[in-house]
Coordinates of C-alpha atoms in Angstrom, one line a residue:
X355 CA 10.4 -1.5 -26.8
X356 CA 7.3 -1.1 -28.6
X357 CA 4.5 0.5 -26.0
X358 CA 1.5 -1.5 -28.0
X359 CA 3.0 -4.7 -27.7
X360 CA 3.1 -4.2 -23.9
X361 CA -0.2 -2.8 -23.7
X362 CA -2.1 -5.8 -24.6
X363 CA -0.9 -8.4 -22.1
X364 CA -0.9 -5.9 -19.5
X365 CA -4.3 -4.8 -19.7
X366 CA -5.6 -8.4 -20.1
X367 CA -3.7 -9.4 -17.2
X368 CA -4.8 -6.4 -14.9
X369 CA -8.2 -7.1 -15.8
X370 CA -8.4 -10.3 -15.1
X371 CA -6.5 -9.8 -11.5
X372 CA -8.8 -7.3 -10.1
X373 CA -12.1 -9.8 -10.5
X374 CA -10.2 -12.0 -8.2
X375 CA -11.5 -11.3 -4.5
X376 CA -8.7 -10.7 -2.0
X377 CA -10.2 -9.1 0.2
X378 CA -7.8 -8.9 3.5
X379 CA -9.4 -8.7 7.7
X380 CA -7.4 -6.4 9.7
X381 CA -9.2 -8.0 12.4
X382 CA -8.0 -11.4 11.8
X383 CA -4.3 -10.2 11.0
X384 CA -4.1 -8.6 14.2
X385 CA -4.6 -11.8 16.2
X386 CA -2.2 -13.4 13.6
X387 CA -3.9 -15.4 11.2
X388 CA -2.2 -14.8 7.5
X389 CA -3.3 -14.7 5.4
X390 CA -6.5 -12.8 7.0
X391 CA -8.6 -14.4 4.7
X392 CA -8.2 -17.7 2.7
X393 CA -9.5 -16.1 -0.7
X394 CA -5.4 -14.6 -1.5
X395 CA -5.1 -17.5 -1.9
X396 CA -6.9 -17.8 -4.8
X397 CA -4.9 -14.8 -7.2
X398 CA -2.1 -16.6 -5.2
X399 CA -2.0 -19.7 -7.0
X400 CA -2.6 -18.4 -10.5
X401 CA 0.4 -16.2 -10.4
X402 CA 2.5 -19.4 -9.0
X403 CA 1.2 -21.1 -12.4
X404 CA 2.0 -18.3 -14.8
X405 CA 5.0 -17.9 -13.0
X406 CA 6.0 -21.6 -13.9
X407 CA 4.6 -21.0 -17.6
X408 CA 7.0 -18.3 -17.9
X409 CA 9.5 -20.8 -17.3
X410 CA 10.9 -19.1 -13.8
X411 CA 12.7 -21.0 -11.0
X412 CA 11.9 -22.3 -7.1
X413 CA 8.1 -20.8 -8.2
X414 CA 6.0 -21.3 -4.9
X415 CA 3.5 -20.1 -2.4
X416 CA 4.2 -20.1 0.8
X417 CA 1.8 -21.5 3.6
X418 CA 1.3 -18.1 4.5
X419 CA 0.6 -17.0 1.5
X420 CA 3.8 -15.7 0.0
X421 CA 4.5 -15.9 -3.8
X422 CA 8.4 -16.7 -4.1
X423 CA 9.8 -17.1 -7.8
X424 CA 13.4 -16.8 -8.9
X425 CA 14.2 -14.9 -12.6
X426 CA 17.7 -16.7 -13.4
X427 CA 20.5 -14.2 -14.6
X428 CA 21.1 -15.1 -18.4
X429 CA 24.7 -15.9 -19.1
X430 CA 27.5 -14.0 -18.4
X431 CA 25.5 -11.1 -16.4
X432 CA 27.1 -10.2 -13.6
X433 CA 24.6 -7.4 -12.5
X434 CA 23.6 -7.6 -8.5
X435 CA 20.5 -9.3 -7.9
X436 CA 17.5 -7.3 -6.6
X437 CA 13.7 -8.6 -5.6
X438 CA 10.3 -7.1 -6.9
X439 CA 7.7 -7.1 -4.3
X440 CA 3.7 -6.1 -5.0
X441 CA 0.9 -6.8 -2.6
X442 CA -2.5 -9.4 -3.5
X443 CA -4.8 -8.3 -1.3
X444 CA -7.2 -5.1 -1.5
X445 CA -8.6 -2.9 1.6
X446 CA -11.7 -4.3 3.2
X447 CA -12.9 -0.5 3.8
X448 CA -14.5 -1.1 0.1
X449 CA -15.8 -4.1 -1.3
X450 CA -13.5 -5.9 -3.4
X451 CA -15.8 -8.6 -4.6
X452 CA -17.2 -9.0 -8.3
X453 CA -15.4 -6.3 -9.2
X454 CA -16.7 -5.5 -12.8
X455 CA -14.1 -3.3 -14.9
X456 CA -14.8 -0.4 -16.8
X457 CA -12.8 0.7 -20.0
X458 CA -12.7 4.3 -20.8
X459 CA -10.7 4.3 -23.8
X460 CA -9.4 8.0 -25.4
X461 CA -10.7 9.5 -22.3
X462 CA -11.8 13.5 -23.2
X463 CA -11.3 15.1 -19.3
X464 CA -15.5 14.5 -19.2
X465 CA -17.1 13.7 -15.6
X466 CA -17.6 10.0 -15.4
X467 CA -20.3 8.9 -14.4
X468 CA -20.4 5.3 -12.8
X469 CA -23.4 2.6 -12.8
X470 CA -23.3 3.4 -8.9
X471 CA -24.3 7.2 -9.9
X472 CA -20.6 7.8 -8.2
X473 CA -18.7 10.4 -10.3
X474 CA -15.5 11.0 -11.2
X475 CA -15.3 14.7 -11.9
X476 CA -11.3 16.2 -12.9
X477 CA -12.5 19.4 -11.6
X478 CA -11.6 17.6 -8.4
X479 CA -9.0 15.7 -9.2
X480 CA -5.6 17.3 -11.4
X481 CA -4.0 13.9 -12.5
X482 CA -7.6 13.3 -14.2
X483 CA -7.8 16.5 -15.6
X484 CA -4.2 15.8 -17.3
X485 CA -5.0 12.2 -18.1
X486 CA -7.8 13.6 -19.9
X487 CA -5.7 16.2 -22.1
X488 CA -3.5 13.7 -22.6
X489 CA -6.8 11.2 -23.8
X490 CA -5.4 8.2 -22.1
X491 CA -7.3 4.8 -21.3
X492 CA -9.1 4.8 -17.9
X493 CA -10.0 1.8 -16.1
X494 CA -12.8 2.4 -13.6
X495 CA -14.8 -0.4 -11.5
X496 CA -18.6 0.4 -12.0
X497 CA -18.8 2.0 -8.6
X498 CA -20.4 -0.9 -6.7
X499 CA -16.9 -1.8 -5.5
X500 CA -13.1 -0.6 -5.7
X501 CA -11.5 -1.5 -8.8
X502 CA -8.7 -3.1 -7.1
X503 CA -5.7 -1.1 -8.5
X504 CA -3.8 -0.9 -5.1
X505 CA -1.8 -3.4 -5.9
X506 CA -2.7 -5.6 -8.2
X507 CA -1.6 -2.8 -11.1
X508 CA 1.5 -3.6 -10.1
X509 CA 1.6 -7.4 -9.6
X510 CA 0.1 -6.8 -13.5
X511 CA 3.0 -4.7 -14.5
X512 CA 5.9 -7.1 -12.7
X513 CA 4.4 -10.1 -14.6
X514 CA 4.3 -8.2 -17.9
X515 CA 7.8 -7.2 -17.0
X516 CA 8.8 -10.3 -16.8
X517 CA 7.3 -11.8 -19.7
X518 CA 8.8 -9.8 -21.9
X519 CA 12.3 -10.2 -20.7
X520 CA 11.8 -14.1 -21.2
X521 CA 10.2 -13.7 -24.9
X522 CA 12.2 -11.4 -26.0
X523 CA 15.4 -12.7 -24.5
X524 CA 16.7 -9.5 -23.3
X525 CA 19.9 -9.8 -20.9
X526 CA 19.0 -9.4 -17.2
X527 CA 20.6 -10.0 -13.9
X528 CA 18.8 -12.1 -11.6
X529 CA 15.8 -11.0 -10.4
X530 CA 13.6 -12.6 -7.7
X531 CA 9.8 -12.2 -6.7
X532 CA 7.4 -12.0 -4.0
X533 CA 4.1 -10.9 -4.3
X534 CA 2.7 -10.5 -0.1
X535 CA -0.6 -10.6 1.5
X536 CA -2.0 -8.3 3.7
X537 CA -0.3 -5.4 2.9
X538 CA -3.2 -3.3 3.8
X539 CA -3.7 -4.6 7.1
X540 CA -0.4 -3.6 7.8
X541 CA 1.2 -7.3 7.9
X542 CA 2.1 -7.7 4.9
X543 CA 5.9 -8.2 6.0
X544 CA 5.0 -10.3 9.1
X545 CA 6.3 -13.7 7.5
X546 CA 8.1 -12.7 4.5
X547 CA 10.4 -15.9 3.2
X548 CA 13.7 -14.3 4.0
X549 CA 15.0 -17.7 3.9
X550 CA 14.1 -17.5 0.3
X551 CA 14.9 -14.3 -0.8
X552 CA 19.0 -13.9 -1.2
X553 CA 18.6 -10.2 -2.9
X554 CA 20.4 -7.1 -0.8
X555 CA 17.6 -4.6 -2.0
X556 CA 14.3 -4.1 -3.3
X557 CA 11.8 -2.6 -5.5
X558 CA 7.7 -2.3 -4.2
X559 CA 5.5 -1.6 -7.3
X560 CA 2.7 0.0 -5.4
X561 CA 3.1 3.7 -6.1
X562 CA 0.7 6.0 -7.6
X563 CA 0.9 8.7 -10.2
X564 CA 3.3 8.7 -12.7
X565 CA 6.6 9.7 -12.1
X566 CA 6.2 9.1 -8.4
X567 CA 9.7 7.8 -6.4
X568 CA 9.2 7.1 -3.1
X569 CA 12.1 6.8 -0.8
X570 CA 10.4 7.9 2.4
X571 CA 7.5 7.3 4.4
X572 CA 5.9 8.2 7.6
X573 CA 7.0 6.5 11.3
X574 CA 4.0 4.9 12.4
X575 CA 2.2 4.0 16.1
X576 CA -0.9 2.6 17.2
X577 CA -1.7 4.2 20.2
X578 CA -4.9 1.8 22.2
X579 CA -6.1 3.6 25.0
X580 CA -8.3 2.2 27.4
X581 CA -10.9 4.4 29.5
X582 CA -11.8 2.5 33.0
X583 CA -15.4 3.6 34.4
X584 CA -17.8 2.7 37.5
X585 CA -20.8 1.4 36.5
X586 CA -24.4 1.4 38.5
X587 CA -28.0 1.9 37.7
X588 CA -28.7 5.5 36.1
X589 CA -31.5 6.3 38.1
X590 CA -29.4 6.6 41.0
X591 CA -26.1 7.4 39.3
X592 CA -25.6 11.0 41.0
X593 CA -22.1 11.2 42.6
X594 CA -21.6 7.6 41.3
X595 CA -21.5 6.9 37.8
X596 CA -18.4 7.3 36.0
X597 CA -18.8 6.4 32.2
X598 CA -16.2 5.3 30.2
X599 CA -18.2 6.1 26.9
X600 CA -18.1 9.6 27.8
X601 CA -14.2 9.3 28.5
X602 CA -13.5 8.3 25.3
X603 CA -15.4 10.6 23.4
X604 CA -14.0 13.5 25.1
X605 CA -10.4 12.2 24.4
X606 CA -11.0 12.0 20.4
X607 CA -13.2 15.0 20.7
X608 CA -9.9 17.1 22.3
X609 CA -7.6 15.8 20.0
X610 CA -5.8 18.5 17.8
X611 CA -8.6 19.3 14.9
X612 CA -5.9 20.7 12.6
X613 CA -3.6 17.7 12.7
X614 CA -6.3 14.8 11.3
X615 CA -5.7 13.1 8.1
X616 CA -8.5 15.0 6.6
X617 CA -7.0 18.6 7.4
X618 CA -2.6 17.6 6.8
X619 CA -1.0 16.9 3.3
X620 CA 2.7 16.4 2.3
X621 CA 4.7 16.3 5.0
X622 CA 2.8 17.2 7.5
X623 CA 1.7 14.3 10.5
X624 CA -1.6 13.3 12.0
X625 CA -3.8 12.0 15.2
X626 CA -6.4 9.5 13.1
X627 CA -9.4 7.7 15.8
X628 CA -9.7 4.2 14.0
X629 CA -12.0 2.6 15.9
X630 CA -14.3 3.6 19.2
X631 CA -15.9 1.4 21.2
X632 CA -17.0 -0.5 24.5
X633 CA -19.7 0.4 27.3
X634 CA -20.0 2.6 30.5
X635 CA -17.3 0.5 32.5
X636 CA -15.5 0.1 30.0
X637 CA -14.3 1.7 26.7
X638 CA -11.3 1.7 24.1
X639 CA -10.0 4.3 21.2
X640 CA -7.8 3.0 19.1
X641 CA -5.7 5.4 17.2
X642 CA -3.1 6.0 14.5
X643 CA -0.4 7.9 15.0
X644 CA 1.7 9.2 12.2
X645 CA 5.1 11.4 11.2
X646 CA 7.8 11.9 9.3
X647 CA 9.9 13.0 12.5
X648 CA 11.4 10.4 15.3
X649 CA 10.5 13.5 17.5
X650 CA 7.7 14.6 16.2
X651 CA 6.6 10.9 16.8
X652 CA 7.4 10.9 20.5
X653 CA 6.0 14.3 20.9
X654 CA 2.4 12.7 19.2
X655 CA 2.8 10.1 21.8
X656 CA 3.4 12.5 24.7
X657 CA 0.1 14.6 23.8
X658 CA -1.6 11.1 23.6
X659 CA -1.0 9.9 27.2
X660 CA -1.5 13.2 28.7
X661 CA -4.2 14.1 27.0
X662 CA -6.0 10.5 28.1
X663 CA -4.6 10.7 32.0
X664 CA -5.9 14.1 32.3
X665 CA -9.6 13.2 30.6
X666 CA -9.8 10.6 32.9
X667 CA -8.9 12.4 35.7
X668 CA -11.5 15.2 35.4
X669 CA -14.0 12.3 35.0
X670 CA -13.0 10.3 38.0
X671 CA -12.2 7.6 35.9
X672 CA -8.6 5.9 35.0
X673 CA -6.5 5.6 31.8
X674 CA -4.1 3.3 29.7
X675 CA -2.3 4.2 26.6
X676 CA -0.5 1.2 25.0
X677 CA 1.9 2.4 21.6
X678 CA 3.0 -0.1 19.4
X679 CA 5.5 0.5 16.8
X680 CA 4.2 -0.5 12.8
X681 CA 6.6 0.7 10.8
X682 CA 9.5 3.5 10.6
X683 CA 10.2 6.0 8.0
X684 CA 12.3 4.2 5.2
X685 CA 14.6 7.2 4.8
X686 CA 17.5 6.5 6.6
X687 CA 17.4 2.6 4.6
X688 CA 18.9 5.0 1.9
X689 CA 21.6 6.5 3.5
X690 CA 24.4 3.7 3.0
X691 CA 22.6 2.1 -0.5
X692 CA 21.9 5.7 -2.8
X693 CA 22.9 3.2 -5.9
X694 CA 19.5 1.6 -5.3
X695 CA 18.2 4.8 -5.8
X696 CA 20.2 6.0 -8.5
X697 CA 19.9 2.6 -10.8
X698 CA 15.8 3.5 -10.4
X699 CA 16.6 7.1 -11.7
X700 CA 18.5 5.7 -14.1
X701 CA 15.6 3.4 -15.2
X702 CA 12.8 6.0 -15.2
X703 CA 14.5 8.2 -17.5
X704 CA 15.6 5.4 -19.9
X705 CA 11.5 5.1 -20.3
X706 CA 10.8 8.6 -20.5
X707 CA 9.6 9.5 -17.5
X708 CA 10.7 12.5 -15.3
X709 CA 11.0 11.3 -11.1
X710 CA 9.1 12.9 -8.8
X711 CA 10.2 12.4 -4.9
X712 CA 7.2 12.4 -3.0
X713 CA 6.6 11.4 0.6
X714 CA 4.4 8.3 1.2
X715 CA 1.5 9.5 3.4
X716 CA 1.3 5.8 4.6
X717 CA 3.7 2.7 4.4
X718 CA 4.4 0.2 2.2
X719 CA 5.5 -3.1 2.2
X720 CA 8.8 -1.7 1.4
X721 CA 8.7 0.7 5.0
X722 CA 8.9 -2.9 6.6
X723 CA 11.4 -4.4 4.0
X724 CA 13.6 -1.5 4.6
X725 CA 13.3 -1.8 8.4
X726 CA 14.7 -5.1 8.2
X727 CA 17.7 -4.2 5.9
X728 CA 16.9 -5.0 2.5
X729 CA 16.7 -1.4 1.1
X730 CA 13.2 -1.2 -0.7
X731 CA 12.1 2.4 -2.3
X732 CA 8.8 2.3 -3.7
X733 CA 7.5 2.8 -7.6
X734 CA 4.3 4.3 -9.3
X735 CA 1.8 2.1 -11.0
X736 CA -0.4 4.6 -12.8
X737 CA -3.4 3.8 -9.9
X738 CA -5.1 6.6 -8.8
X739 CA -7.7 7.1 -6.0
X740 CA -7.1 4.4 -3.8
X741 CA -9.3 2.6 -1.2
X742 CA -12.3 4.2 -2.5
X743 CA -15.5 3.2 -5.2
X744 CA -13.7 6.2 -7.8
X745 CA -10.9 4.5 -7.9
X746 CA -9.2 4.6 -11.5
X747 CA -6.0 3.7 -13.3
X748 CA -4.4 4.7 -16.2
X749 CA -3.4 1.9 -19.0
X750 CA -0.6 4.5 -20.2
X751 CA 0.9 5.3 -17.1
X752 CA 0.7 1.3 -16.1
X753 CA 2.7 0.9 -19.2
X754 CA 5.0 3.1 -18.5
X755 CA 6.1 1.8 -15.0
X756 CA 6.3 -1.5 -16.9
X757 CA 9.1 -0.4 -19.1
X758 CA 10.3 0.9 -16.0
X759 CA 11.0 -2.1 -14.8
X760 CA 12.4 -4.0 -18.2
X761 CA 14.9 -1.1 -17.9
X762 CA 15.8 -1.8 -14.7
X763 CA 15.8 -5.5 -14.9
X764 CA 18.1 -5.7 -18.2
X765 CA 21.6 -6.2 -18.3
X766 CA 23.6 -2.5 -18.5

């Protein structure tokens, strides 16, 4: 396959996809509402109708918010039918609305500077650096929001994908579809159709860097703990006042310094305060909780309750800790399926491109996928600095997990 003729589409497409606002509410997913926000909708619907336009089967969007289409096997292909998954919606930590593109085309390794006076500066950042040697095209948003690369690179590259099998009428197994909301609120798995999708395993296009294989992932908890105080009037609070602000500062404050996500890399876990808030009776941390280890998990869970019972103690105040499970490492998914992993291996070296097993430092929609027993490893899309304003992709390495796919969509 020729790369130019895949460029094209896929860089129109991309662009177009990350001026749609989507936008997700973690809030709003957490007391159940999906999609969090009615704008997924909106990229939602166009896919179903270029979806249909490409002439693919049972196309539809769920009511909540699920894209489902079905990629009949052309004749006589007997290869086992697998499911491509990508997320719509973008991380409300940045805005994600009038996202305004920027094309850096034969990109020298320069600092770029964006409209927001942001910079992008490959000093800082090696896969930059190298996309710079290698003076590929880098798409920037102008700094004023995200660029929206997480995911909706690879929603691009899955349609491009997919296009091309059907024009060029290259021989493929069947293949089935679902682009997900609220991946990034961590629900993005909450209603998937499984009374749609008939595939046995999976393929998430929501990777990073090229070359990037993901097969595992960290377990993750959120850990709420709630500090319980004694209010009364602080003039004559002596010997009376216990406050639960104070509580719950000292708790975050104690927690291991050396073991936050700003201080850990590879595969090393973490203690992450989300959110603090409340009032002197009253006052909650709510806290991520994250490792590759079943053990090191319950020992991060251990240090959590003690840590909160004995900082309440010393205050004269009282503690709960509440853990709930969001997703398990993916690894052992692996363990009775390696073909699924092998047929990807398979694939990235048909297009040139070396794997690289990396852990995810997060979850995917594939974590979840895997949980429930559809095996699910995860793919690159050439996106690189997510959930911030320098977030970038590169168009070559968004190509390349595109013929990444056409190789392991056709017909062996």
């Amino acid at each position: 396959m020729g790369t130019g003729e895949l460029q094209s589409p896929l860089l129109e497409r991309f662009l177009r996809y990350v001026q749609i606002w989507t936008t997700s509410d973690s809030a709003s997913a957490d007391s159940g509402v999906q999609p969090s926000t009615d704008r997924q909708f909106d990229l939602a619907h166009l896919l179903e109708s270029e979806l249909k336009a490409l002439g693919l089967k049972d196309v539809q969007v769920t009511e909540k918010c699920y894209v489902y289409a079905l990629l009949t096997a052309t004749a006589g292909c007997k290869e086992e039918p697998f499911c491509l998954l990508a997320h719509i919606d973008t991380v409300e930590e940045v805005s994600g609305q009038h996202v305004n593109p920027q094309i850096h085309k034969n990109y020298d390794g320069s600092k770029i500077t964006l409209a927001s006076g942001d910079i992008l500066n490959p000093d800082e950042d090696s896969a930059l650096s190298l996309a710079g040697k290698n003076h590929e095209t880098i798409i920037t948003s102008d700094g004023n929001t995200l660029l929206g690369a997480d995911d909706k690179a690879g929603v691009a590259e899955i349609m491009t994908a997919l296009e091309y099998l059907v024009q060029k009428k290259i021989p493929h197994g069947q293949i089935e579809v679902c682009f997900s909301p609220d991946e990034e609120t961590g629900h993005g798995m909450d209603n998937v159709p499984l009374n749609l999708i008939k595939s046995k395993y999976a393929y998430t296009v929501d990777g990073g860097h090229i070359g990037e294989l993901e097969t595992e992932c960290f377990n993750a908890f959120k850990s709420e703990i709630e500090f319980t105080g004694v209010s009364t009037h602080t003039g004559t609070a002596r010997g009376k006042l216990v406050n639960a602000i104070t509580m719950a500062s000292n708790f975050v404050t104690n927690l291991p310094r050396q073991q936050a996500p700003e201080t850990t890399m590879g595969y090393e876990g973490f203690y992450a305060p989300m959110n603090i808030e409340g009032s002197i009776e009253r006052a909650k941390v709510t806290l991520f909780l994250r490792d590759f280890e079943e053990a090191g998990m319950e020992n991060r869970k251990s240090l959590v309750e003690s840590l909160a019972l004995s900082t309440a103690e010393s205050f004269g105040g009282k503690a709960k800790v509440t853990h709930t499970q969001q997703y398990l490492n993916m690894k052992k998914g692996f363990e009775k399926r390696p073909d699924v992993i092998e047929k990807l291996v398979a694939s990235y070296k048909a297009a040139g491109v070396e794997p690289v097993f990396t852990p995810i430092r997060g979850g995917t929609d594939g974590s979840r996928l895997t949980e429930m027993g559809i095996p699910c490893p995860n793919i690159f899309t050439g996106g690189h600095n997510y959930h911030s304003r320098t977030e970038w992709a590169s168009l070559e390495q968004m190509t390349k997990a595109t013929e990444v796919l056409i190789y392991l969509c056709r017909n062996k």
